[in-house]
PDB file of C-alpha atoms and ligand atoms in Angstrom:
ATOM      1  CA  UNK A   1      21.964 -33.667  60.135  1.00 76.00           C
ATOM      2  CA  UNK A   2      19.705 -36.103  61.656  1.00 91.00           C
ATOM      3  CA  UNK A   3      18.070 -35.736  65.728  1.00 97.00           C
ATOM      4  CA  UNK A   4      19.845 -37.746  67.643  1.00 98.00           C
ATOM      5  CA  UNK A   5      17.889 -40.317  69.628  1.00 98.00           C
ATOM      6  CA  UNK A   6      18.935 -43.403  72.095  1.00 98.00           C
ATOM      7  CA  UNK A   7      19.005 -45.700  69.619  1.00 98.00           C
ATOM      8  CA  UNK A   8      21.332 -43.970  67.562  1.00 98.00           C
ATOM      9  CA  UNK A   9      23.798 -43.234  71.031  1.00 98.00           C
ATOM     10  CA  UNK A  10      23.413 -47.070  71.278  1.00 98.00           C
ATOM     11  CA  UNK A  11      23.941 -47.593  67.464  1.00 98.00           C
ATOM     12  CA  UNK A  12      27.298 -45.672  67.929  1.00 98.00           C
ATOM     13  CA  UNK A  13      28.886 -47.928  70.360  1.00 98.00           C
ATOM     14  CA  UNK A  14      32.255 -49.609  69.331  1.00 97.00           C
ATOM     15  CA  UNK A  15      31.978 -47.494  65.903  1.00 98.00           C
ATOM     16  CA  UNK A  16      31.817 -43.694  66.837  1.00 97.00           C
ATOM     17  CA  UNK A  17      33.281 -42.246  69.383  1.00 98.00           C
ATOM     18  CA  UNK A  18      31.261 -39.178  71.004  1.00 98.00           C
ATOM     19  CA  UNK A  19      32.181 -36.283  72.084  1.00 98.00           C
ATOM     20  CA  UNK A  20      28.956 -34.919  74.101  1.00 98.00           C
ATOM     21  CA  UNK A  21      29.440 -31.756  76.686  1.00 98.00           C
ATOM     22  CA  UNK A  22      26.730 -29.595  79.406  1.00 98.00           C
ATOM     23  CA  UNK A  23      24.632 -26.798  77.892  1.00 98.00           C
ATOM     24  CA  UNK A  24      22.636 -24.205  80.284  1.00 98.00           C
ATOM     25  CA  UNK A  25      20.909 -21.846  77.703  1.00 98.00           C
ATOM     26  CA  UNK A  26      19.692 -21.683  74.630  1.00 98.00           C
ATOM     27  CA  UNK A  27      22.329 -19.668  73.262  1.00 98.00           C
ATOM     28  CA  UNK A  28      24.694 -21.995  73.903  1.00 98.00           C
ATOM     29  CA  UNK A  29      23.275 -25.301  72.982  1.00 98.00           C
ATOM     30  CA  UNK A  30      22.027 -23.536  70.221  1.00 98.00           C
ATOM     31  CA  UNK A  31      26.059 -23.033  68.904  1.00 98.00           C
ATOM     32  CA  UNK A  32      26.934 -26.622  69.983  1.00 98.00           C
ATOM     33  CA  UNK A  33      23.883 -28.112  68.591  1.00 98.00           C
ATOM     34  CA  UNK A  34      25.150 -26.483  65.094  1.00 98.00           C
ATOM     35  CA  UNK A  35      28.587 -27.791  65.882  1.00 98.00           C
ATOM     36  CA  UNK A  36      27.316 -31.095  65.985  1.00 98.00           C
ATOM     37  CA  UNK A  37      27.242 -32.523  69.742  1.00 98.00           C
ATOM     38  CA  UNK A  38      25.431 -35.709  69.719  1.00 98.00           C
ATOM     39  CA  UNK A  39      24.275 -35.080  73.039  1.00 98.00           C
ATOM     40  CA  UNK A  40      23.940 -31.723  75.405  1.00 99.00           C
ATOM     41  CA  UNK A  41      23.671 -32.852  78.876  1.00 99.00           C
ATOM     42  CA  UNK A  42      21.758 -29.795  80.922  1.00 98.00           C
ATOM     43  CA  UNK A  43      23.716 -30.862  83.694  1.00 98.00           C
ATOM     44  CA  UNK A  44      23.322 -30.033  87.753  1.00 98.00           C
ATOM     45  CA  UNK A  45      26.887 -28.737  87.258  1.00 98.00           C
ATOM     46  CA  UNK A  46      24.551 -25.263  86.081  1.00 98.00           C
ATOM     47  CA  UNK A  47      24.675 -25.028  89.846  1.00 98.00           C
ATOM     48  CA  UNK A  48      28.652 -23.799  89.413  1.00 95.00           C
ATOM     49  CA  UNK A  49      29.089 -22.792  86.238  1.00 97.00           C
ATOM     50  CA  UNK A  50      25.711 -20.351  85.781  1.00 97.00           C
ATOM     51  CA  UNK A  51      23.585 -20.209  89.053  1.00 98.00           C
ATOM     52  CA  UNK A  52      27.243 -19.219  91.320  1.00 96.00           C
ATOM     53  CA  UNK A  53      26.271 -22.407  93.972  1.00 97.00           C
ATOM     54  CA  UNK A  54      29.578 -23.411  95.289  1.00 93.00           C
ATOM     55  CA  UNK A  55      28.274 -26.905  94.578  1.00 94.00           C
ATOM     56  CA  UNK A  56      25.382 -29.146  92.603  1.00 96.00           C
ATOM     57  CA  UNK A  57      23.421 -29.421  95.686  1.00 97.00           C
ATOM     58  CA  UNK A  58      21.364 -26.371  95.372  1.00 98.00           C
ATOM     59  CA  UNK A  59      19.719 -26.931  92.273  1.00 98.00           C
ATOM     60  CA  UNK A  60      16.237 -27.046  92.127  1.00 98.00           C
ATOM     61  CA  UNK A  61      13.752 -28.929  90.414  1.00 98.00           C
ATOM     62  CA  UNK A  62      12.176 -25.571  88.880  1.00 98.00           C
ATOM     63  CA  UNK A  63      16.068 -23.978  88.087  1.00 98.00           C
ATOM     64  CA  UNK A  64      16.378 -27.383  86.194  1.00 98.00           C
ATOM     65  CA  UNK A  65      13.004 -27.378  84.282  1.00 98.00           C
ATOM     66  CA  UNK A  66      13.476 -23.522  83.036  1.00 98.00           C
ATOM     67  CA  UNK A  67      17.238 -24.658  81.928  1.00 98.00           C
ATOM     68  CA  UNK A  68      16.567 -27.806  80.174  1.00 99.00           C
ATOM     69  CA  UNK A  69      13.618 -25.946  78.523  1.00 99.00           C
ATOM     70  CA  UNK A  70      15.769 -23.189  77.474  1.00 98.00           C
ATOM     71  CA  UNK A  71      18.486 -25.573  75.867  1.00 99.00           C
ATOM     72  CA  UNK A  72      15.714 -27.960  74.196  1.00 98.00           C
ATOM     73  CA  UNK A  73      14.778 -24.662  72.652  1.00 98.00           C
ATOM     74  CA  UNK A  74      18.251 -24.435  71.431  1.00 98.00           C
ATOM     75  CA  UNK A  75      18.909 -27.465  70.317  1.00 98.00           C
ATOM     76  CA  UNK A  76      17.873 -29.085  66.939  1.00 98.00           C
ATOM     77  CA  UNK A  77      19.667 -32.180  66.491  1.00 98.00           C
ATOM     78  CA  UNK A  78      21.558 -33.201  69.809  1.00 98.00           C
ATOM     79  CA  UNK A  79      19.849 -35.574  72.710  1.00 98.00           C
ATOM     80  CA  UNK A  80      19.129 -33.341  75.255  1.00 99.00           C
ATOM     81  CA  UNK A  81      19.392 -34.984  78.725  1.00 99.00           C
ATOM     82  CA  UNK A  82      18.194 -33.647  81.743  1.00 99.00           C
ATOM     83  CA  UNK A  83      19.887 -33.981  85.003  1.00 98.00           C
ATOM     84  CA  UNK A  84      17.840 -35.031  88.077  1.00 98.00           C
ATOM     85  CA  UNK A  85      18.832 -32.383  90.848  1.00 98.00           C
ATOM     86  CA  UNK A  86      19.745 -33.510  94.055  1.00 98.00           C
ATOM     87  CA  UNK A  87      16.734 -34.403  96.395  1.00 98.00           C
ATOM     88  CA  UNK A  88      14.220 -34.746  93.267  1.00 98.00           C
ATOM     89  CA  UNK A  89      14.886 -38.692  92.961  1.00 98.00           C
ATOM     90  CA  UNK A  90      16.066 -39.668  96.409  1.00 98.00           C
ATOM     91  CA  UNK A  91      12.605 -38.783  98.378  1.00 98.00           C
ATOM     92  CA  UNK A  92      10.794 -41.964  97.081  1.00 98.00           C
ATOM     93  CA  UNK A  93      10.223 -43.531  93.904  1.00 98.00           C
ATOM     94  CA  UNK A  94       6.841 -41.866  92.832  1.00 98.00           C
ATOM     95  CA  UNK A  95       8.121 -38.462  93.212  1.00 98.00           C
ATOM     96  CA  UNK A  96      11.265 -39.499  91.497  1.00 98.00           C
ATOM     97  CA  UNK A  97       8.723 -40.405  88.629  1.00 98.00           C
ATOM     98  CA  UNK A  98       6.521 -37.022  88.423  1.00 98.00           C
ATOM     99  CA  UNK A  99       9.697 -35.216  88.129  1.00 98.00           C
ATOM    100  CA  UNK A 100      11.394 -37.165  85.079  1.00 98.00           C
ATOM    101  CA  UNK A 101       8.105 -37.157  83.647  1.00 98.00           C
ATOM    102  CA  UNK A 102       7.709 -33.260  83.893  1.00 98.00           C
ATOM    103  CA  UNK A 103      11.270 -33.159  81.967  1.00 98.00           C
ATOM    104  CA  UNK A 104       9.968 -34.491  79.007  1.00 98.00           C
ATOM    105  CA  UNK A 105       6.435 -33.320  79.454  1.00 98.00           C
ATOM    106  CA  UNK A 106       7.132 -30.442  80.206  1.00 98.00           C
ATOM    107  CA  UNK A 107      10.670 -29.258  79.275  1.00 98.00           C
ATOM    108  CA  UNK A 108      11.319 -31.596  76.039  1.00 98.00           C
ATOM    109  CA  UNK A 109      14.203 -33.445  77.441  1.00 98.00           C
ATOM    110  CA  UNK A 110      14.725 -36.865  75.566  1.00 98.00           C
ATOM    111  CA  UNK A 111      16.272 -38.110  78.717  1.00 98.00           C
ATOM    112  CA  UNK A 112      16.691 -37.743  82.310  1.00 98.00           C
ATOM    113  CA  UNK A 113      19.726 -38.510  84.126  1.00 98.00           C
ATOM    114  CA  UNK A 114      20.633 -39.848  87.799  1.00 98.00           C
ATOM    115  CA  UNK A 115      23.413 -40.364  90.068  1.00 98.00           C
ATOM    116  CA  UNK A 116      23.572 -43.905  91.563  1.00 98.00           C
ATOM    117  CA  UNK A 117      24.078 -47.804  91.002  1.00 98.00           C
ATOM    118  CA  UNK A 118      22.625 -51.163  92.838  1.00 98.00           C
ATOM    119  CA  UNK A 119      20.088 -48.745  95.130  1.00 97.00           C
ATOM    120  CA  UNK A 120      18.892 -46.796  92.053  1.00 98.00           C
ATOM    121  CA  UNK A 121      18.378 -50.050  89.442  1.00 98.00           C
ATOM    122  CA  UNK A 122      14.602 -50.209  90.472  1.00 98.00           C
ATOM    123  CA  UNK A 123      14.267 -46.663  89.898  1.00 98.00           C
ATOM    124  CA  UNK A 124      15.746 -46.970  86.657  1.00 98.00           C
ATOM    125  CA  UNK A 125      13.787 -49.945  86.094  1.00 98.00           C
ATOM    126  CA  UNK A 126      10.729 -48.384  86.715  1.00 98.00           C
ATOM    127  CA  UNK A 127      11.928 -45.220  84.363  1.00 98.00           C
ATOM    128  CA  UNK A 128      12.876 -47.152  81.388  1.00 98.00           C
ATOM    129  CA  UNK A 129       9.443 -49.407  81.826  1.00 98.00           C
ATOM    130  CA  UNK A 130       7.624 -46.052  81.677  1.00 98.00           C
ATOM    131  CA  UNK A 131       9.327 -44.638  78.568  1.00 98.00           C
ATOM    132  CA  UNK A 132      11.741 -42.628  79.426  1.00 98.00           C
ATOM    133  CA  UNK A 133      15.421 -43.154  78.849  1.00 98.00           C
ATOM    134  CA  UNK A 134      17.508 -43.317  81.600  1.00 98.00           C
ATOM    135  CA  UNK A 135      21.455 -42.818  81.445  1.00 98.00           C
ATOM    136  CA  UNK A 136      23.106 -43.651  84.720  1.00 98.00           C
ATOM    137  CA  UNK A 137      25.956 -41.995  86.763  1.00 98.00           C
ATOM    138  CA  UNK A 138      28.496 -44.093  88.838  1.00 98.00           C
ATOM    139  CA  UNK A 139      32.040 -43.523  90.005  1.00 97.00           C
ATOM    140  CA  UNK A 140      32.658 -39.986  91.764  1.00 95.00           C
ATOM    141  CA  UNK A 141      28.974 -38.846  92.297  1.00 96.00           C
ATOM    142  CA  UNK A 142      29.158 -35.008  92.924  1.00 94.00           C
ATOM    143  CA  UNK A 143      25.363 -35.360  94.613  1.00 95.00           C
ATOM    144  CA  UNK A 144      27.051 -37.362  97.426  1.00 93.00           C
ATOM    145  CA  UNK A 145      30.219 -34.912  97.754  1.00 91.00           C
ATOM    146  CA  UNK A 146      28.717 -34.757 101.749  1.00 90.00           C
ATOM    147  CA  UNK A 147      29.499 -38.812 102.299  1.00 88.00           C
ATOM    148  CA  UNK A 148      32.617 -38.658 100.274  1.00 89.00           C
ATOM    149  CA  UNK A 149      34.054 -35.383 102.424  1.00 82.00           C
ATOM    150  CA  UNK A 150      35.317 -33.882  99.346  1.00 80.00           C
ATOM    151  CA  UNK A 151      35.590 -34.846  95.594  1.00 84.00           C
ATOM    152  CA  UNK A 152      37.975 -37.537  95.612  1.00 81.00           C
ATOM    153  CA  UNK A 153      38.364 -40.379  92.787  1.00 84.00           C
ATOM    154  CA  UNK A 154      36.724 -43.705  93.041  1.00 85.00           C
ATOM    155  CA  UNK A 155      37.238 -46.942  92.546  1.00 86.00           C
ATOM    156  CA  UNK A 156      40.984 -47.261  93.473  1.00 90.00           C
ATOM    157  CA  UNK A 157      40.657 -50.168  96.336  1.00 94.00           C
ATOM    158  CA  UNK A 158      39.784 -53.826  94.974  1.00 96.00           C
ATOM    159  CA  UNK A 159      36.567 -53.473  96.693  1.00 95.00           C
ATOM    160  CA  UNK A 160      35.638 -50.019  95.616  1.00 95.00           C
ATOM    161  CA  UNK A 161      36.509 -50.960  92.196  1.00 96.00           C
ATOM    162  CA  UNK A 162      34.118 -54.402  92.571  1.00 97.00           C
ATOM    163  CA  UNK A 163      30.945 -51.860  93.949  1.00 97.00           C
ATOM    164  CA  UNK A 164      31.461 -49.493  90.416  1.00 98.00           C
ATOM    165  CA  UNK A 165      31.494 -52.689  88.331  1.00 98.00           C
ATOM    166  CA  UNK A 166      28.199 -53.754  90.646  1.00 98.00           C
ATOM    167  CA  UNK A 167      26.893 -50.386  89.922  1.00 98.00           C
ATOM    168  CA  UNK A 168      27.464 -49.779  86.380  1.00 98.00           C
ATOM    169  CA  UNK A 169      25.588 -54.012  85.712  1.00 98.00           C
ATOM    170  CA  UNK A 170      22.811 -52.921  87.885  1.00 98.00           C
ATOM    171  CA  UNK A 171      22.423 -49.414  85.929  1.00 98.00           C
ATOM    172  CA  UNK A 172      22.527 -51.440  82.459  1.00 98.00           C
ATOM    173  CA  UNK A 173      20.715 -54.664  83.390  1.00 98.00           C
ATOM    174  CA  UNK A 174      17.874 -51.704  84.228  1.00 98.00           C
ATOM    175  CA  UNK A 175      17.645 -50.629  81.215  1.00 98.00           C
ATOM    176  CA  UNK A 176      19.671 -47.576  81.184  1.00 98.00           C
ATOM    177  CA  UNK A 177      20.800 -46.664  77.292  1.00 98.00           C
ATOM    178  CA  UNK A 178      24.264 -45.464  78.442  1.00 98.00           C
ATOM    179  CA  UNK A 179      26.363 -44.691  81.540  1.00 98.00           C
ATOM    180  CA  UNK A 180      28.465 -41.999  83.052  1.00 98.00           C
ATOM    181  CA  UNK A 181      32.241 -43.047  84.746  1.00 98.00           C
ATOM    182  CA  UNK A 182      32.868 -40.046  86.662  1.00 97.00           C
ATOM    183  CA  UNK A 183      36.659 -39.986  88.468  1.00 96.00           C
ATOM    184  CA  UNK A 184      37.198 -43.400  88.016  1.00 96.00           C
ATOM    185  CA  UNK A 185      40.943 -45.273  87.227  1.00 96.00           C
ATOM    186  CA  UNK A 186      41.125 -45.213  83.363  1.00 97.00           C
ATOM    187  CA  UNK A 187      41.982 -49.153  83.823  1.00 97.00           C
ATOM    188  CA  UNK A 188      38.503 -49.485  85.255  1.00 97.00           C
ATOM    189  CA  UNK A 189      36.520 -47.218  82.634  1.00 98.00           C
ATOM    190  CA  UNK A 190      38.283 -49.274  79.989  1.00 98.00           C
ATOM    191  CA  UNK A 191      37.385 -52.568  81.450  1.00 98.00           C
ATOM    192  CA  UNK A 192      33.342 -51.305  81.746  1.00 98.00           C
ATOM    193  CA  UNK A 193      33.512 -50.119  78.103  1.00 98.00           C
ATOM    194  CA  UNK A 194      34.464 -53.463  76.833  1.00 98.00           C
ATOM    195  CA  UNK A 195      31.927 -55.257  79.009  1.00 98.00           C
ATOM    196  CA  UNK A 196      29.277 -53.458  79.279  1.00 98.00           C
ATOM    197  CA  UNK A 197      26.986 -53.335  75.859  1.00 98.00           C
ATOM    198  CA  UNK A 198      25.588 -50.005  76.603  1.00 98.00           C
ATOM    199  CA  UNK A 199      27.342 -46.535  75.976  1.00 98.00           C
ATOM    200  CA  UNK A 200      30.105 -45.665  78.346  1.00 98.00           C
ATOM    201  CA  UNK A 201      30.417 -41.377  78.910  1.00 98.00           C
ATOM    202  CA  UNK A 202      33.537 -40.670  80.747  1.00 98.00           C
ATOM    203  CA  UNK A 203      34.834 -37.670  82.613  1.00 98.00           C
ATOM    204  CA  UNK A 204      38.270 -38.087  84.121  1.00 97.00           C
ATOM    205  CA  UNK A 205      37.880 -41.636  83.195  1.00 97.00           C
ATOM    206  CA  UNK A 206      40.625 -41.498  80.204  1.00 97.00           C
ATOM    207  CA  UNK A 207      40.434 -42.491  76.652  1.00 98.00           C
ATOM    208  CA  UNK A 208      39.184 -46.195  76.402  1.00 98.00           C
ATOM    209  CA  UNK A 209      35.241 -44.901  77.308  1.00 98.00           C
ATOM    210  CA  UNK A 210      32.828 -44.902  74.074  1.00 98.00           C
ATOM    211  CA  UNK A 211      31.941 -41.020  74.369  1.00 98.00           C
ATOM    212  CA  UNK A 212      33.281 -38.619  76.740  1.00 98.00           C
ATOM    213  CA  UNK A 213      31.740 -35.122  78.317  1.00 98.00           C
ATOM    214  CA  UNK A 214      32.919 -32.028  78.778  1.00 98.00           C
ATOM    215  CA  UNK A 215      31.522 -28.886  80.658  1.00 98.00           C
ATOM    216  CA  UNK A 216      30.447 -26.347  78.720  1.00 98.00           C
ATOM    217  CA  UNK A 217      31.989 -23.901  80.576  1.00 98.00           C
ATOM    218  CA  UNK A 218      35.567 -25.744  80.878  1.00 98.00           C
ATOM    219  CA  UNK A 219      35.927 -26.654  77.117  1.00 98.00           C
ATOM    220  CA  UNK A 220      35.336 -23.205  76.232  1.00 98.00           C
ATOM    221  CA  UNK A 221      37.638 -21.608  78.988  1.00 97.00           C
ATOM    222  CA  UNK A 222      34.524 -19.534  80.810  1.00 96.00           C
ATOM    223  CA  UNK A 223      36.292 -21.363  83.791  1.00 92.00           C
ATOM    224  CA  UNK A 224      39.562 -19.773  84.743  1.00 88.00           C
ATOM    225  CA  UNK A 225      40.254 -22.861  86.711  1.00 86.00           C
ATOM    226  CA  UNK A 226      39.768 -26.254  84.999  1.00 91.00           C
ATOM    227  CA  UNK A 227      39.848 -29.736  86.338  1.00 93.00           C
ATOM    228  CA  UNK A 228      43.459 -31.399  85.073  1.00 93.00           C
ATOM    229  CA  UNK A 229      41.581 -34.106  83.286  1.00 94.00           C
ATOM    230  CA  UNK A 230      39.678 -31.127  81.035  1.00 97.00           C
ATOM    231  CA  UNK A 231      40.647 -29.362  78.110  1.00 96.00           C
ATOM    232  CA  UNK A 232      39.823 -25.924  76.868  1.00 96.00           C
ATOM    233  CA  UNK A 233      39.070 -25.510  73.332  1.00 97.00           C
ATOM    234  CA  UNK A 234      39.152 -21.759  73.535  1.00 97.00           C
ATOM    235  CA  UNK A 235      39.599 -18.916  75.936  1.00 95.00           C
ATOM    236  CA  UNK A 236      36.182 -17.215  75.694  1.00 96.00           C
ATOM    237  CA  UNK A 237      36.629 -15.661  79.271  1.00 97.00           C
ATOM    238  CA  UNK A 238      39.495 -13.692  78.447  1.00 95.00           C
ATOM    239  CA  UNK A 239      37.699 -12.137  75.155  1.00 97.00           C
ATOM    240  CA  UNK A 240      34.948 -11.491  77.397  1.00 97.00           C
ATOM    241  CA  UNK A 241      36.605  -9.368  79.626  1.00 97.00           C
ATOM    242  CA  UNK A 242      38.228  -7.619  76.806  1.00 98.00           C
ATOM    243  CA  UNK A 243      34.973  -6.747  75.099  1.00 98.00           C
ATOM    244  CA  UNK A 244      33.365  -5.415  78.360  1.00 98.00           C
ATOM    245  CA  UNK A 245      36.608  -3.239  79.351  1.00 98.00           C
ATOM    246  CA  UNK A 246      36.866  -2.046  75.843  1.00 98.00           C
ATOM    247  CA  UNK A 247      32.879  -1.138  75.755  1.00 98.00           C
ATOM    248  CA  UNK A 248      32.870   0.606  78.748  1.00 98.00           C
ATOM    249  CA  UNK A 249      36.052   2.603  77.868  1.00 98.00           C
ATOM    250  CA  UNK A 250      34.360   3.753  74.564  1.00 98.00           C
ATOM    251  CA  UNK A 251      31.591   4.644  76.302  1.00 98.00           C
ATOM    252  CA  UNK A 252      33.404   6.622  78.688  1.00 98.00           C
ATOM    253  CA  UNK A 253      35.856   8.248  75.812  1.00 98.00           C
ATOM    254  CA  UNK A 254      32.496   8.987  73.990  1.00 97.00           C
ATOM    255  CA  UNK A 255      33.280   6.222  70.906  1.00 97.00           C
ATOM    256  CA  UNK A 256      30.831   4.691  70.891  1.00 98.00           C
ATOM    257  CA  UNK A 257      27.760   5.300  70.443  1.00 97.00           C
ATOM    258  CA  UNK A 258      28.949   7.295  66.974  1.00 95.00           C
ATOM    259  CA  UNK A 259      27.989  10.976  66.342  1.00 91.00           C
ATOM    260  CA  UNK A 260      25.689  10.507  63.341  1.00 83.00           C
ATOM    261  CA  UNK A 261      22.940  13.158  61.878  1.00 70.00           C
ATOM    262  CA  UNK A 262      19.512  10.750  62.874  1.00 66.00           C
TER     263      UNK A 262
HETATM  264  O1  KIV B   1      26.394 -32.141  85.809  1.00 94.27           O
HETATM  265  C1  KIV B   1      27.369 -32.486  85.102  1.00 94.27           C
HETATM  266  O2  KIV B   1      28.066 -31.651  84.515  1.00 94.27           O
HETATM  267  C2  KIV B   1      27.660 -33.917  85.020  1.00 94.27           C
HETATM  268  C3  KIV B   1      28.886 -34.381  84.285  1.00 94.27           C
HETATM  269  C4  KIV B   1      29.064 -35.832  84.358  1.00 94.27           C
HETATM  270  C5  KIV B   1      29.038 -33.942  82.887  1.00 94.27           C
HETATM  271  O3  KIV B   1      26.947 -34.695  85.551  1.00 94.27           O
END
């Protein structure tokens, strides 16, 4: 298997579709990365699923680094992306900068990614002028669950729809390789993928998009809960309970460890 790299995400557009997913850990990217994910996106969703936030907004710069360093470790073949954390691109351009930089610098991301349309294209501009790949996030933006008052879908009025088709231009026409559509009407995500040349990456954005993500943690049912649009591929939480209750009951009924002669 061949590294992945942005031209071959690009390369895969209207030919392949992707199916790319969140890794937090070595361990883990590690077993997706052999799998064969195209792309493990060390997402700000860590916040939930490993580092027990109630939400992405806690993540910090230095929570992300360690991650995305631990899952570039990991991973041989796959793109790794790193997500920007909230408040580590929205406090002015240059900062925005240092921090992408020390993602690839110094974690060995191939790519950052941010949440944001029209007020981010300069940003992204600036980025993609600088070498480093930028894919964009528009639709339902988790970083701005404050504004929203809750995660709710996007896009459903005329007008909201009109600002994610704004958004998603501005993101490409800046140079970004490929896009997220987060919570956006599958009509919508469909239209983008057609006009847009770059990579669409859909989550609860239906079928039509050119790749889609999962969360780590959802596809392989760590998550009790799942959102409807997910899908688990396994039960892993239930077989991890089952393991601990069984160890600690051998331990207990003296089982394990075995009575040997050394
Ligand atoms: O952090 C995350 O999990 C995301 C999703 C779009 C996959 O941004």
């Amino acid at each position: 298997m061949k590294k992945w790299n942005v031209a071959a995400i690009r390369a895969a557009k209207g030919k392949t579709k992707l199916g790319c997913c969140t890794a937090y850990d070595a361990c883990f990217a590690r077993l997706a990365d052999e799998a064969g994910v195209p792309v493990l996106l060390v997402g700000d969703s860590m916040g939930n699923n490993t580092l027990g936030y109630s939400n992405t907004l806690p993540v910090r710069m230095e929570e992300t680094l360690s991650a995305v360093a631990a899952v570039s470790r990991g991973a041989k073949n796959a793109l790794v992306v790193a997500d920007l954390p909230f408040g580590s691109y929205q406090c002015g351009d240059d900062l925005a900068m240092a921090n992408a930089v020390r993602c690839l610098k110094e974690a060995g991301a191939d790519a950052v990614k941010l949440e944001g349309g029209e007020e981010y294209a300069s940003l992204i501009r600036r980025m993609t002028s600088a070498g480093i790949p930028v894919l964009g996030h528009v639709g339902m933006m988790p970083q701005s669950v404050n504004a929203y008052g809750g995660f709710k879908v996007q896009g459903k009025t005329p007008d909201a729809a009109e600002k994610i088709v704004r958004d998603a231009r501005a993101v490409e026409e800046a140079g970004a390789f490929a896009v997220t559509l987060e919570c956006v009407p599958h009509a919508l995500a469909s239209k983008l993928t057609k006009d847009l040349s770059i990579v669409t990456i859909g989550i609860g954005a239906g079928p039509d998009c050119d790749a889609q993500w999962l969360v780590m943690h959802d596809l392989l049912g760590l998550n009790d809960n799942v959102p409807k649009f997910a899908k688990k591929y396994a039960s892993i939480a239930d077989n991890v309970r089952a393991a601990f209750s069984c160890y600690v009951q051998e331990v207990s009924d003296g089982i394990f460890p075995p009575k040997s002669d050394s």
